[in-house]
C-alpha positions as protocol buffer text, in pm:
chain_id: "A"
residue {
  index: 1
  type: MET
  ca { x: 6255 y: -2609 z: -7787 }
}
residue {
  index: 2
  type: SER
  ca { x: 6355 y: -3007 z: -7730 }
}
residue {
  index: 3
  type: GLY
  ca { x: 6281 y: -3145 z: -7386 }
}
residue {
  index: 4
  type: THR
  ca { x: 6662 y: -3213 z: -7339 }
}
residue {
  index: 5
  type: LEU
  ca { x: 6772 y: -2866 z: -7458 }
}
residue {
  index: 6
  type: GLU
  ca { x: 6489 y: -2709 z: -7242 }
}
residue {
  index: 7
  type: LYS
  ca { x: 6623 y: -2935 z: -6896 }
}
residue {
  index: 8
  type: VAL
  ca { x: 6997 y: -2785 z: -7009 }
}
residue {
  index: 9
  type: MET
  ca { x: 6855 y: -2477 z: -6994 }
}
residue {
  index: 10
  type: SER
  ca { x: 6668 y: -2478 z: -6694 }
}
residue {
  index: 11
  type: GLN
  ca { x: 6970 y: -2648 z: -6495 }
}
residue {
  index: 12
  type: PHE
  ca { x: 7174 y: -2344 z: -6620 }
}
residue {
  index: 13
  type: GLY
  ca { x: 6915 y: -2097 z: -6476 }
}
residue {
  index: 14
  type: LYS
  ca { x: 6903 y: -2292 z: -6134 }
}
residue {
  index: 15
  type: ILE
  ca { x: 7284 y: -2275 z: -6100 }
}
residue {
  index: 16
  type: SER
  ca { x: 7343 y: -1902 z: -6245 }
}
residue {
  index: 17
  type: ALA
  ca { x: 7073 y: -1798 z: -5988 }
}
residue {
  index: 18
  type: GLY
  ca { x: 7222 y: -2036 z: -5703 }
}
residue {
  index: 19
  type: ALA
  ca { x: 7531 y: -1908 z: -5771 }
}
residue {
  index: 20
  type: ALA
  ca { x: 7428 y: -1528 z: -5775 }
}
residue {
  index: 21
  type: CYS
  ca { x: 7231 y: -1632 z: -5421 }
}
residue {
  index: 22
  type: ALA
  ca { x: 7592 y: -1741 z: -5301 }
}
residue {
  index: 23
  type: ALA
  ca { x: 7783 y: -1438 z: -5377 }
}
residue {
  index: 24
  type: SER
  ca { x: 7533 y: -1212 z: -5272 }
}
residue {
  index: 25
  type: ILE
  ca { x: 7494 y: -1403 z: -4913 }
}
residue {
  index: 26
  type: ALA
  ca { x: 7878 y: -1382 z: -4928 }
}
residue {
  index: 27
  type: TYR
  ca { x: 7904 y: -1033 z: -4994 }
}
residue {
  index: 28
  type: GLY
  ca { x: 7646 y: -980 z: -4687 }
}
residue {
  index: 29
  type: VAL
  ca { x: 7791 y: -1167 z: -4447 }
}
residue {
  index: 30
  type: ALA
  ca { x: 8148 y: -1000 z: -4509 }
}
residue {
  index: 31
  type: GLN
  ca { x: 7959 y: -631 z: -4524 }
}
residue {
  index: 32
  type: ILE
  ca { x: 7808 y: -719 z: -4176 }
}
residue {
  index: 33
  type: LEU
  ca { x: 8139 y: -807 z: -4034 }
}
residue {
  index: 34
  type: GLN
  ca { x: 8298 y: -516 z: -4173 }
}
residue {
  index: 35
  type: VAL
  ca { x: 8036 y: -241 z: -4043 }
}
residue {
  index: 36
  type: ALA
  ca { x: 8030 y: -448 z: -3667 }
}
residue {
  index: 37
  type: GLY
  ca { x: 8422 y: -397 z: -3693 }
}
residue {
  index: 38
  type: MET
  ca { x: 8510 y: -737 z: -3680 }
}
residue {
  index: 39
  type: LEU
  ca { x: 8725 y: -765 z: -4020 }
}
residue {
  index: 40
  type: PRO
  ca { x: 9103 y: -587 z: -4060 }
}
residue {
  index: 41
  type: THR
  ca { x: 9153 y: -397 z: -4342 }
}
residue {
  index: 42
  type: PRO
  ca { x: 9192 y: -472 z: -4617 }
}
residue {
  index: 43
  type: LEU
  ca { x: 9093 y: -795 z: -4552 }
}
residue {
  index: 44
  type: ASP
  ca { x: 8735 y: -648 z: -4519 }
}
residue {
  index: 45
  type: ARG
  ca { x: 8725 y: -498 z: -4891 }
}
residue {
  index: 46
  type: PHE
  ca { x: 8887 y: -815 z: -5057 }
}
residue {
  index: 47
  type: LEU
  ca { x: 8585 y: -1017 z: -4890 }
}
residue {
  index: 48
  type: ILE
  ca { x: 8326 y: -732 z: -5005 }
}
residue {
  index: 49
  type: PHE
  ca { x: 8449 y: -706 z: -5370 }
}
residue {
  index: 50
  type: ALA
  ca { x: 8556 y: -1085 z: -5488 }
}
residue {
  index: 51
  type: PRO
  ca { x: 8198 y: -1207 z: -5425 }
}
residue {
  index: 52
  type: SER
  ca { x: 8050 y: -889 z: -5558 }
}
residue {
  index: 53
  type: LEU
  ca { x: 8256 y: -952 z: -5885 }
}
residue {
  index: 54
  type: VAL
  ca { x: 8130 y: -1280 z: -5911 }
}
residue {
  index: 55
  type: LEU
  ca { x: 7802 y: -1182 z: -5840 }
}
residue {
  index: 56
  type: ALA
  ca { x: 7749 y: -975 z: -6157 }
}
residue {
  index: 57
  type: PRO
  ca { x: 7811 y: -1253 z: -6432 }
}
residue {
  index: 58
  type: CYS
  ca { x: 7561 y: -1508 z: -6233 }
}
residue {
  index: 59
  type: PHE
  ca { x: 7323 y: -1237 z: -6210 }
}
residue {
  index: 60
  type: VAL
  ca { x: 7330 y: -1184 z: -6599 }
}
residue {
  index: 61
  type: LEU
  ca { x: 7345 y: -1550 z: -6678 }
}
residue {
  index: 62
  type: ALA
  ca { x: 7043 y: -1584 z: -6445 }
}
residue {
  index: 63
  type: LEU
  ca { x: 6849 y: -1349 z: -6637 }
}
residue {
  index: 64
  type: VAL
  ca { x: 6977 y: -1504 z: -7000 }
}
residue {
  index: 65
  type: ALA
  ca { x: 6799 y: -1816 z: -6896 }
}
residue {
  index: 66
  type: ALA
  ca { x: 6498 y: -1645 z: -6780 }
}
residue {
  index: 67
  type: CYS
  ca { x: 6522 y: -1500 z: -7119 }
}
residue {
  index: 68
  type: VAL
  ca { x: 6527 y: -1807 z: -7320 }
}
residue {
  index: 69
  type: HIS
  ca { x: 6219 y: -1964 z: -7109 }
}
residue {
  index: 70
  type: ALA
  ca { x: 6040 y: -1677 z: -7147 }
}
residue {
  index: 71
  type: SER
  ca { x: 5709 y: -1709 z: -7345 }
}
residue {
  index: 72
  type: PRO
  ca { x: 5591 y: -1409 z: -7631 }
}
residue {
  index: 73
  type: SER
  ca { x: 5429 y: -1228 z: -7368 }
}
residue {
  index: 74
  type: GLN
  ca { x: 5725 y: -1225 z: -7130 }
}
residue {
  index: 75
  type: ARG
  ca { x: 5987 y: -1133 z: -7368 }
}
residue {
  index: 76
  type: ILE
  ca { x: 5970 y: -781 z: -7338 }
}
residue {
  index: 77
  type: TRP
  ca { x: 5994 y: -761 z: -6980 }
}
residue {
  index: 78
  type: ARG
  ca { x: 6301 y: -1000 z: -6978 }
}
residue {
  index: 79
  type: PHE
  ca { x: 6477 y: -892 z: -7225 }
}
residue {
  index: 80
  type: SER
  ca { x: 6428 y: -512 z: -7053 }
}
residue {
  index: 81
  type: ALA
  ca { x: 6570 y: -683 z: -6778 }
}
residue {
  index: 82
  type: LEU
  ca { x: 6850 y: -850 z: -6896 }
}
residue {
  index: 83
  type: SER
  ca { x: 6953 y: -493 z: -7088 }
}
residue {
  index: 84
  type: PHE
  ca { x: 6969 y: -325 z: -6747 }
}
residue {
  index: 85
  type: ALA
  ca { x: 7142 y: -640 z: -6608 }
}
residue {
  index: 86
  type: LEU
  ca { x: 7443 y: -596 z: -6865 }
}
residue {
  index: 87
  type: LEU
  ca { x: 7474 y: -224 z: -6786 }
}
residue {
  index: 88
  type: TYR
  ca { x: 7483 y: -330 z: -6441 }
}
residue {
  index: 89
  type: ALA
  ca { x: 7749 y: -609 z: -6451 }
}
residue {
  index: 90
  type: GLY
  ca { x: 7943 y: -393 z: -6677 }
}
residue {
  index: 91
  type: LEU
  ca { x: 7984 y: -99 z: -6446 }
}
residue {
  index: 92
  type: VAL
  ca { x: 8040 y: -289 z: -6131 }
}
residue {
  index: 93
  type: SER
  ca { x: 8302 y: -534 z: -6270 }
}
residue {
  index: 94
  type: VAL
  ca { x: 8527 y: -273 z: -6365 }
}
residue {
  index: 95
  type: VAL
  ca { x: 8473 y: -106 z: -5973 }
}
residue {
  index: 96
  type: TYR
  ca { x: 8566 y: -438 z: -5841 }
}
residue {
  index: 97
  type: VAL
  ca { x: 8852 y: -551 z: -6048 }
}
residue {
  index: 98
  type: SER
  ca { x: 9006 y: -215 z: -5985 }
}
residue {
  index: 99
  type: GLN
  ca { x: 8990 y: -253 z: -5646 }
}
residue {
  index: 100
  type: LEU
  ca { x: 9108 y: -612 z: -5659 }
}
residue {
  index: 101
  type: GLY
  ca { x: 9411 y: -587 z: -5900 }
}
residue {
  index: 102
  type: VAL
  ca { x: 9514 y: -226 z: -5846 }
}
residue {
  index: 103
  type: VAL
  ca { x: 9377 y: -43 z: -5542 }
}
residue {
  index: 104
  type: LEU
  ca { x: 9437 y: -318 z: -5304 }
}
residue {
  index: 105
  type: PRO
  ca { x: 9738 y: -474 z: -5369 }
}
residue {
  index: 106
  type: ARG
  ca { x: 9915 y: -119 z: -5373 }
}
residue {
  index: 107
  type: GLU
  ca { x: 9789 y: -56 z: -5053 }
}
residue {
  index: 108
  type: LEU
  ca { x: 9955 y: -356 z: -4919 }
}
residue {
  index: 109
  type: SER
  ca { x: 10282 y: -288 z: -5116 }
}
residue {
  index: 110
  type: GLY
  ca { x: 10307 y: 67 z: -4967 }
}
residue {
  index: 111
  type: THR
  ca { x: 10276 y: 218 z: -5321 }
}
residue {
  index: 112
  type: GLY
  ca { x: 9905 y: 325 z: -5322 }
}
residue {
  index: 113
  type: THR
  ca { x: 10019 y: 730 z: -5341 }
}
residue {
  index: 114
  type: GLY
  ca { x: 9831 y: 893 z: -5621 }
}
residue {
  index: 115
  type: PHE
  ca { x: 9570 y: 581 z: -5672 }
}
residue {
  index: 116
  type: GLU
  ca { x: 9309 y: 717 z: -5430 }
}
residue {
  index: 117
  type: ILE
  ca { x: 9105 y: 865 z: -5749 }
}
residue {
  index: 118
  type: VAL
  ca { x: 9009 y: 477 z: -5840 }
}
residue {
  index: 119
  type: GLY
  ca { x: 8937 y: 390 z: -5476 }
}
residue {
  index: 120
  type: CYS
  ca { x: 8580 y: 286 z: -5322 }
}
residue {
  index: 121
  type: CYS
  ca { x: 8351 y: 323 z: -5193 }
}
residue {
  index: 122
  type: SER
  ca { x: 8355 y: 676 z: -4992 }
}
residue {
  index: 123
  type: PHE
  ca { x: 8102 y: 990 z: -5064 }
}
residue {
  index: 124
  type: ARG
  ca { x: 8156 y: 1115 z: -5399 }
}
residue {
  index: 125
  type: GLN
  ca { x: 8454 y: 910 z: -5509 }
}
residue {
  index: 126
  type: PRO
  ca { x: 8424 y: 828 z: -5881 }
}
residue {
  index: 127
  type: MET
  ca { x: 8434 y: 455 z: -5850 }
}
residue {
  index: 128
  type: THR
  ca { x: 8135 y: 502 z: -5588 }
}
residue {
  index: 129
  type: VAL
  ca { x: 7930 y: 656 z: -5828 }
}
residue {
  index: 130
  type: ILE
  ca { x: 7977 y: 430 z: -6082 }
}
residue {
  index: 131
  type: ASP
  ca { x: 7925 y: 146 z: -5788 }
}
residue {
  index: 132
  type: LEU
  ca { x: 7579 y: 305 z: -5719 }
}
residue {
  index: 133
  type: LEU
  ca { x: 7473 y: 364 z: -6089 }
}
residue {
  index: 134
  type: GLY
  ca { x: 7554 y: -17 z: -6134 }
}
residue {
  index: 135
  type: TYR
  ca { x: 7299 y: -100 z: -5848 }
}
residue {
  index: 136
  type: ILE
  ca { x: 7058 y: 151 z: -5960 }
}
residue {
  index: 137
  type: TYR
  ca { x: 7048 y: -74 z: -6285 }
}
residue {
  index: 138
  type: MET
  ca { x: 7033 y: -357 z: -6125 }
}
residue {
  index: 139
  type: SER
  ca { x: 6709 y: -273 z: -5952 }
}
residue {
  index: 140
  type: LEU
  ca { x: 6565 y: -176 z: -6260 }
}
residue {
  index: 141
  type: ALA
  ca { x: 6616 y: -480 z: -6410 }
}
residue {
  index: 142
  type: MET
  ca { x: 6461 y: -676 z: -6109 }
}
residue {
  index: 143
  type: LEU
  ca { x: 6160 y: -439 z: -6121 }
}
residue {
  index: 144
  type: LEU
  ca { x: 6141 y: -502 z: -6535 }
}
residue {
  index: 145
  type: LEU
  ca { x: 6181 y: -874 z: -6468 }
}
residue {
  index: 146
  type: ALA
  ca { x: 5886 y: -880 z: -6198 }
}
residue {
  index: 147
  type: PRO
  ca { x: 5580 y: -851 z: -6433 }
}
residue {
  index: 148
  type: SER
  ca { x: 5688 y: -1173 z: -6613 }
}
residue {
  index: 149
  type: PHE
  ca { x: 5663 y: -1378 z: -6314 }
}
residue {
  index: 150
  type: ASP
  ca { x: 5399 y: -1460 z: -6033 }
}
residue {
  index: 151
  type: GLY
  ca { x: 5353 y: -1504 z: -5652 }
}
residue {
  index: 152
  type: ARG
  ca { x: 5592 y: -1426 z: -5403 }
}
residue {
  index: 153
  type: LEU
  ca { x: 5898 y: -1411 z: -5702 }
}
residue {
  index: 154
  type: ARG
  ca { x: 5690 y: -1103 z: -5842 }
}
residue {
  index: 155
  type: LEU
  ca { x: 5682 y: -943 z: -5487 }
}
residue {
  index: 156
  type: LEU
  ca { x: 6051 y: -994 z: -5414 }
}
residue {
  index: 157
  type: LEU
  ca { x: 6146 y: -860 z: -5752 }
}
residue {
  index: 158
  type: THR
  ca { x: 5958 y: -577 z: -5728 }
}
residue {
  index: 159
  type: LEU
  ca { x: 6066 y: -494 z: -5391 }
}
residue {
  index: 160
  type: ASN
  ca { x: 6426 y: -536 z: -5499 }
}
residue {
  index: 161
  type: GLY
  ca { x: 6349 y: -274 z: -5762 }
}
residue {
  index: 162
  type: LEU
  ca { x: 6214 y: -11 z: -5553 }
}
residue {
  index: 163
  type: LEU
  ca { x: 6538 y: -20 z: -5387 }
}
residue {
  index: 164
  type: ALA
  ca { x: 6648 y: 212 z: -5703 }
}
residue {
  index: 165
  type: ILE
  ca { x: 6540 y: 476 z: -5522 }
}
residue {
  index: 166
  type: PRO
  ca { x: 6712 y: 497 z: -5188 }
}
residue {
  index: 167
  type: ILE
  ca { x: 7012 y: 360 z: -5391 }
}
residue {
  index: 168
  type: PHE
  ca { x: 6980 y: 697 z: -5633 }
}
residue {
  index: 169
  type: LEU
  ca { x: 6937 y: 930 z: -5343 }
}
residue {
  index: 170
  type: GLN
  ca { x: 7275 y: 783 z: -5174 }
}
residue {
  index: 171
  type: LEU
  ca { x: 7459 y: 992 z: -5430 }
}
residue {
  index: 172
  type: PHE
  ca { x: 7367 y: 1293 z: -5284 }
}
residue {
  index: 173
  type: TRP
  ca { x: 7254 y: 1149 z: -4890 }
}
residue {
  index: 174
  type: PRO
  ca { x: 7509 y: 862 z: -4840 }
}
residue {
  index: 175
  type: ALA
  ca { x: 7341 y: 791 z: -4509 }
}
residue {
  index: 176
  type: LEU
  ca { x: 7053 y: 661 z: -4674 }
}
residue {
  index: 177
  type: ILE
  ca { x: 7252 y: 350 z: -4707 }
}
residue {
  index: 178
  type: TRP
  ca { x: 7041 y: 188 z: -4444 }
}
residue {
  index: 179
  type: LEU
  ca { x: 6730 y: 246 z: -4634 }
}
residue {
  index: 180
  type: ALA
  ca { x: 6889 y: -10 z: -4948 }
}
residue {
  index: 181
  type: ALA
  ca { x: 6999 y: -246 z: -4635 }
}
residue {
  index: 182
  type: PRO
  ca { x: 6690 y: -458 z: -4685 }
}
residue {
  index: 183
  type: TRP
  ca { x: 6909 y: -557 z: -5011 }
}
residue {
  index: 184
  type: LEU
  ca { x: 7100 y: -787 z: -4804 }
}
residue {
  index: 185
  type: ILE
  ca { x: 6782 y: -1021 z: -4765 }
}
residue {
  index: 186
  type: LEU
  ca { x: 6559 y: -919 z: -5041 }
}
residue {
  index: 187
  type: PHE
  ca { x: 6813 y: -989 z: -5334 }
}
residue {
  index: 188
  type: PRO
  ca { x: 6927 y: -1350 z: -5218 }
}
residue {
  index: 189
  type: ALA
  ca { x: 6580 y: -1429 z: -5135 }
}
residue {
  index: 190
  type: ALA
  ca { x: 6486 y: -1339 z: -5509 }
}
residue {
  index: 191
  type: MET
  ca { x: 6782 y: -1560 z: -5659 }
}
residue {
  index: 192
  type: LEU
  ca { x: 6664 y: -1825 z: -5427 }
}
residue {
  index: 193
  type: LEU
  ca { x: 6314 y: -1862 z: -5553 }
}
residue {
  index: 194
  type: LEU
  ca { x: 6426 y: -1814 z: -5874 }
}
residue {
  index: 195
  type: ALA
  ca { x: 6648 y: -2085 z: -5875 }
}
residue {
  index: 196
  type: PHE
  ca { x: 6355 y: -2284 z: -5772 }
}
residue {
  index: 197
  type: HIS
  ca { x: 6148 y: -2153 z: -6027 }
}
residue {
  index: 198
  type: PHE
  ca { x: 6389 y: -2301 z: -6293 }
}
residue {
  index: 199
  type: HIS
  ca { x: 6418 y: -2644 z: -6053 }
}
residue {
  index: 200
  type: GLY
  ca { x: 6045 y: -2656 z: -6111 }
}
residue {
  index: 201
  type: ASP
  ca { x: 6078 y: -2614 z: -6534 }
}
residue {
  index: 202
  type: GLU
  ca { x: 6319 y: -2934 z: -6544 }
}
């Protein structure tokens, strides 16, 4: 890879990882304010679903950049991570665009009756299950990505990956959402370090 192309790909990765970090922070702030009862409905859900929709492609693009920079020994880990990231993005994008484009507008117009089936994110709603599966895939993507990095970034990616367990268990015990709450810190921290990693490659 030429020096110029490598620099462009490093910038691409840095921007993608930085955008994923920013989107996750925006989601986290809205989620905390919602739990604290400081946001009216449905504004709270707009502010949660919108950055979540942005996060999905940014995460995938960050992993694409990581794959481009992979050495032969890293490729199996990074491309495996990318495959799970694509599954995550596809699933959750369907959930969030449905909320932003169908469910919430119909609620606001008073025509939401009959569309509860595509609502999110209460226990055992179909879209909730799809959303949880998406975040299980995200966690597995980060777990697979971890061995291809060193130091604090590897640690943060591993810790994110281990959150797949409480996220999966939420399918049966929704109160376990609190065990997955560290994601609000661990994910943006991992994306920030990944952005710094790409910055160091420029």
